[in-house]
Amino acid sequence: MVEFVITVLIIIVLMYAFRNHTHPIRRTWGHLQTFLMGFRIKQVGEASPTTTLLVLNHQSLVDIVALETIYPKNLCWVAKKEIQDIPLFGHIIPAPRMISIDRKDKRSIIKMIKEGKERVSEGRVLAMFPEGTRGRGDKLLKFQSGAKILAEKLELIVQPAIIVGARHIFDSKNIDAHGGEVQVIYLDPINPKEDEQWFEKMHAAMSEKLALALAVH
């Protein structure tokens, strides 16, 4: 955990110093973390080049490490405001121009849509954990509405992905770490304009894929 915090503080400084190169800085950091934490990443399926919103299940900080390491485009994470409020560490949001939202403030939805539109216009892919918090990794929690609103307002192409094994690598609640493998499983992209029930169907598809992956993991 000490190593993780130190390297995060270092890349925050680097991202402020080199504002136009935050993506390669984060990718290099991700590769370094996989080495230092002793885990490997197995990708199943492909990241669609049409994707403008990536949605994932959430169980560990390793989720972010894995995606920053393998995702081909510059991700813009949509994160809860509490992360940005953490002293020093909170700069991980503004340094690479991520988006923070205050779930207690309804005006935050407007901010999320405005900033999301700007980031997509810059060629970035928005990334969200629609569960809103970390789960145990054995099943999906209920999805919050933010991803649905963002996708429909900005007419985004959504690609769901399932992460398996991240909590085993690093359980940030119990500060427990192990080596091993993290799987990132991409599902087919979705155009919300084609199906009014897309959000509910996406949750069902992700739940099914997670159960299948856990059965053989």
Short mmCIF file of C-alpha atoms in Angstrom, two decimals:
data_model
loop_
_atom_site.label_atom_id
_atom_site.label_comp_id
_atom_site.label_asym_id
_atom_site.label_seq_id
_atom_site.Cartn_x
_atom_site.Cartn_y
_atom_site.Cartn_z
CA MET A 1 0.00 0.00 0.00
CA VAL A 2 2.88 2.39 0.80
CA GLU A 3 4.40 1.71 -2.63
CA PHE A 4 1.02 2.39 -4.28
CA VAL A 5 0.57 5.74 -2.54
CA ILE A 6 4.13 6.87 -3.29
CA THR A 7 3.88 6.03 -7.00
CA VAL A 8 0.48 7.75 -7.27
CA LEU A 9 1.93 10.94 -5.76
CA ILE A 10 4.84 10.76 -8.21
CA ILE A 11 2.59 10.42 -11.27
CA ILE A 12 0.39 13.28 -10.02
CA VAL A 13 3.44 15.55 -10.11
CA LEU A 14 4.39 14.22 -13.57
CA MET A 15 0.88 14.75 -14.94
CA TYR A 16 0.82 18.36 -13.76
CA ALA A 17 4.26 18.88 -15.30
CA PHE A 18 3.36 17.23 -18.60
CA ARG A 19 -0.34 18.00 -19.07
CA ASN A 20 -0.40 16.86 -22.72
CA HIS A 21 1.07 13.44 -21.92
CA THR A 22 -1.03 12.18 -19.00
CA HIS A 23 -2.17 9.05 -20.87
CA PRO A 24 1.30 7.54 -21.48
CA ILE A 25 2.27 8.50 -17.92
CA ARG A 26 -0.71 6.57 -16.52
CA ARG A 27 -0.09 3.61 -18.82
CA THR A 28 3.55 3.39 -17.73
CA TRP A 29 2.40 3.58 -14.10
CA GLY A 30 -0.07 0.75 -14.75
CA HIS A 31 2.65 -1.52 -16.17
CA LEU A 32 4.86 -0.67 -13.18
CA GLN A 33 2.07 -1.59 -10.76
CA THR A 34 1.47 -4.97 -12.38
CA PHE A 35 5.16 -5.71 -11.86
CA LEU A 36 5.43 -4.38 -8.31
CA MET A 37 2.14 -5.95 -7.17
CA GLY A 38 2.94 -9.22 -8.93
CA PHE A 39 -0.11 -9.78 -11.09
CA ARG A 40 -0.84 -10.28 -14.78
CA ILE A 41 -3.77 -9.11 -16.89
CA LYS A 42 -5.70 -11.40 -19.23
CA GLN A 43 -7.87 -9.66 -21.81
CA VAL A 44 -10.89 -11.48 -23.25
CA GLY A 45 -12.51 -9.86 -26.26
CA GLU A 46 -11.58 -6.47 -27.66
CA ALA A 47 -12.12 -2.82 -26.80
CA SER A 48 -14.41 -1.51 -29.53
CA PRO A 49 -13.02 1.52 -31.41
CA THR A 50 -16.54 3.02 -31.46
CA THR A 51 -16.88 3.11 -27.67
CA THR A 52 -17.35 6.48 -25.99
CA LEU A 53 -18.48 5.17 -22.57
CA LEU A 54 -16.92 2.17 -20.84
CA VAL A 55 -18.85 0.71 -17.89
CA LEU A 56 -17.30 -1.76 -15.46
CA ASN A 57 -17.96 -3.63 -12.25
CA HIS A 58 -15.90 -2.36 -9.31
CA GLN A 59 -14.15 -4.32 -6.57
CA SER A 60 -10.66 -2.89 -6.07
CA LEU A 61 -8.20 -0.13 -6.97
CA VAL A 62 -6.69 -2.79 -9.22
CA ASP A 63 -9.68 -2.31 -11.57
CA ILE A 64 -8.30 1.10 -12.53
CA VAL A 65 -4.72 -0.16 -12.74
CA ALA A 66 -5.75 -2.93 -15.14
CA LEU A 67 -7.72 -0.67 -17.47
CA GLU A 68 -5.11 2.07 -17.51
CA THR A 69 -2.56 -0.59 -18.48
CA ILE A 70 -4.40 -2.25 -21.36
CA TYR A 71 -7.00 0.20 -22.70
CA PRO A 72 -5.88 1.64 -26.05
CA LYS A 73 -7.45 5.09 -25.68
CA ASN A 74 -7.15 7.87 -23.10
CA LEU A 75 -9.75 7.11 -20.43
CA CYS A 76 -11.57 9.81 -18.50
CA TRP A 77 -12.81 8.30 -15.24
CA VAL A 78 -16.01 9.66 -13.71
CA ALA A 79 -15.40 9.44 -9.97
CA LYS A 80 -17.18 10.44 -6.79
CA LYS A 81 -16.19 13.78 -5.28
CA GLU A 82 -14.94 12.12 -2.09
CA ILE A 83 -11.85 10.93 -3.96
CA GLN A 84 -10.92 14.46 -5.02
CA ASP A 85 -11.39 15.63 -1.42
CA ILE A 86 -8.57 13.36 -0.15
CA PRO A 87 -5.49 15.49 0.70
CA LEU A 88 -2.72 15.20 -1.93
CA PHE A 89 -4.05 11.91 -3.33
CA GLY A 90 -7.19 13.73 -4.54
CA HIS A 91 -5.15 15.46 -7.24
CA ILE A 92 -5.41 12.18 -9.18
CA ILE A 93 -8.71 13.65 -10.49
CA PRO A 94 -7.81 17.17 -11.73
CA ALA A 95 -4.22 16.41 -12.85
CA PRO A 96 -5.32 14.20 -15.80
CA ARG A 97 -8.64 16.08 -16.15
CA MET A 98 -10.94 13.34 -14.88
CA ILE A 99 -14.52 14.18 -13.82
CA SER A 100 -15.70 14.28 -10.22
CA ILE A 101 -19.37 14.21 -9.25
CA ASP A 102 -21.12 15.00 -5.99
CA ARG A 103 -23.95 12.49 -5.71
CA LYS A 104 -25.64 14.67 -3.08
CA ASP A 105 -25.86 17.65 -5.45
CA LYS A 106 -28.28 17.39 -8.39
CA ARG A 107 -26.36 20.14 -10.20
CA SER A 108 -23.46 17.72 -10.42
CA ILE A 109 -25.34 15.84 -13.18
CA ILE A 110 -25.24 18.97 -15.35
CA LYS A 111 -21.52 19.33 -14.67
CA MET A 112 -20.93 15.68 -15.54
CA ILE A 113 -22.78 16.01 -18.86
CA LYS A 114 -20.97 19.25 -19.79
CA GLU A 115 -17.50 17.95 -18.94
CA GLY A 116 -18.27 14.53 -20.42
CA LYS A 117 -19.16 16.16 -23.75
CA GLU A 118 -15.88 18.08 -23.69
CA ARG A 119 -13.77 14.99 -22.98
CA VAL A 120 -15.46 12.93 -25.71
CA SER A 121 -14.89 15.77 -28.19
CA GLU A 122 -11.19 15.51 -27.32
CA GLY A 123 -11.19 11.83 -28.30
CA ARG A 124 -11.27 10.43 -24.79
CA VAL A 125 -13.44 7.53 -23.63
CA LEU A 126 -15.49 8.09 -20.48
CA ALA A 127 -15.27 5.31 -17.89
CA MET A 128 -17.66 4.64 -15.02
CA PHE A 129 -18.42 2.14 -12.29
CA PRO A 130 -22.25 2.24 -12.35
CA GLU A 131 -22.46 0.29 -9.08
CA GLY A 132 -21.24 3.49 -7.41
CA THR A 133 -19.10 1.65 -4.86
CA ARG A 134 -16.85 -1.38 -4.53
CA GLY A 135 -18.53 -4.77 -4.36
CA ARG A 136 -17.17 -8.10 -3.14
CA GLY A 137 -16.58 -9.28 -6.68
CA ASP A 138 -19.02 -12.20 -6.55
CA LYS A 139 -22.03 -10.39 -8.01
CA LEU A 140 -23.07 -7.03 -9.42
CA LEU A 141 -24.66 -4.46 -7.18
CA LYS A 142 -27.59 -2.35 -8.33
CA PHE A 143 -26.59 0.24 -10.94
CA GLN A 144 -26.90 3.94 -10.17
CA SER A 145 -28.52 6.12 -12.84
CA GLY A 146 -25.53 8.33 -13.73
CA ALA A 147 -24.21 6.14 -16.56
CA LYS A 148 -27.68 5.87 -18.11
CA ILE A 149 -28.23 9.62 -18.02
CA LEU A 150 -24.78 10.35 -19.44
CA ALA A 151 -25.10 7.81 -22.26
CA GLU A 152 -28.56 8.95 -23.34
CA LYS A 153 -27.94 12.70 -23.06
CA LEU A 154 -24.69 12.57 -25.05
CA GLU A 155 -25.79 9.71 -27.36
CA LEU A 156 -22.75 7.63 -26.43
CA ILE A 157 -21.82 4.14 -27.58
CA VAL A 158 -21.53 2.05 -24.41
CA GLN A 159 -19.27 -0.96 -23.99
CA PRO A 160 -19.64 -2.99 -20.81
CA ALA A 161 -16.70 -4.94 -19.43
CA ILE A 162 -16.33 -7.35 -16.53
CA ILE A 163 -13.30 -7.44 -14.24
CA VAL A 164 -12.61 -10.72 -12.44
CA GLY A 165 -10.05 -11.35 -9.69
CA ALA A 166 -9.07 -7.77 -8.83
CA ARG A 167 -10.15 -7.97 -5.20
CA HIS A 168 -7.98 -11.05 -4.71
CA ILE A 169 -4.96 -9.09 -5.98
CA PHE A 170 -5.60 -6.16 -3.66
CA ASP A 171 -8.42 -5.85 -1.14
CA SER A 172 -8.24 -2.17 -0.19
CA LYS A 173 -10.77 -2.58 2.62
CA ASN A 174 -8.76 -5.24 4.45
CA ILE A 175 -5.35 -4.14 3.08
CA ASP A 176 -4.69 -7.66 1.82
CA ALA A 177 -2.61 -8.33 -1.31
CA HIS A 178 -1.73 -11.37 -3.42
CA GLY A 179 -0.25 -12.12 -6.82
CA GLY A 180 -2.26 -13.76 -9.57
CA GLU A 181 -4.36 -12.90 -12.59
CA VAL A 182 -6.96 -10.24 -13.35
CA GLN A 183 -9.32 -10.84 -16.24
CA VAL A 184 -10.84 -7.98 -18.23
CA ILE A 185 -13.73 -9.33 -20.32
CA TYR A 186 -15.21 -7.03 -22.97
CA LEU A 187 -18.86 -7.47 -23.96
CA ASP A 188 -20.44 -6.21 -27.19
CA PRO A 189 -20.95 -2.44 -27.48
CA ILE A 190 -24.46 -1.03 -27.08
CA ASN A 191 -26.23 1.86 -28.79
CA PRO A 192 -28.82 3.09 -26.24
CA LYS A 193 -30.92 4.65 -29.02
CA GLU A 194 -31.74 1.16 -30.31
CA ASP A 195 -33.39 -0.19 -27.14
CA GLU A 196 -35.19 1.64 -24.34
CA GLN A 197 -34.40 -1.21 -21.94
CA TRP A 198 -30.69 -1.22 -22.72
CA PHE A 199 -29.58 -0.29 -19.20
CA GLU A 200 -31.48 -3.11 -17.49
CA LYS A 201 -30.43 -5.60 -20.19
CA MET A 202 -26.81 -4.52 -19.82
CA HIS A 203 -26.91 -5.21 -16.07
CA ALA A 204 -28.37 -8.66 -16.75
CA ALA A 205 -25.74 -9.45 -19.41
CA MET A 206 -22.90 -8.29 -17.18
CA SER A 207 -24.26 -10.33 -14.24
CA GLU A 208 -24.46 -13.44 -16.41
CA LYS A 209 -20.94 -12.93 -17.78
CA LEU A 210 -19.54 -12.40 -14.28
CA ALA A 211 -21.19 -15.60 -12.98
CA LEU A 212 -19.82 -17.61 -15.91
CA ALA A 213 -16.32 -16.18 -15.49
CA LEU A 214 -16.29 -16.90 -11.75
CA ALA A 215 -17.42 -20.47 -12.36
CA VAL A 216 -14.25 -21.19 -14.35
CA HIS A 217 -11.83 -18.71 -12.76
#
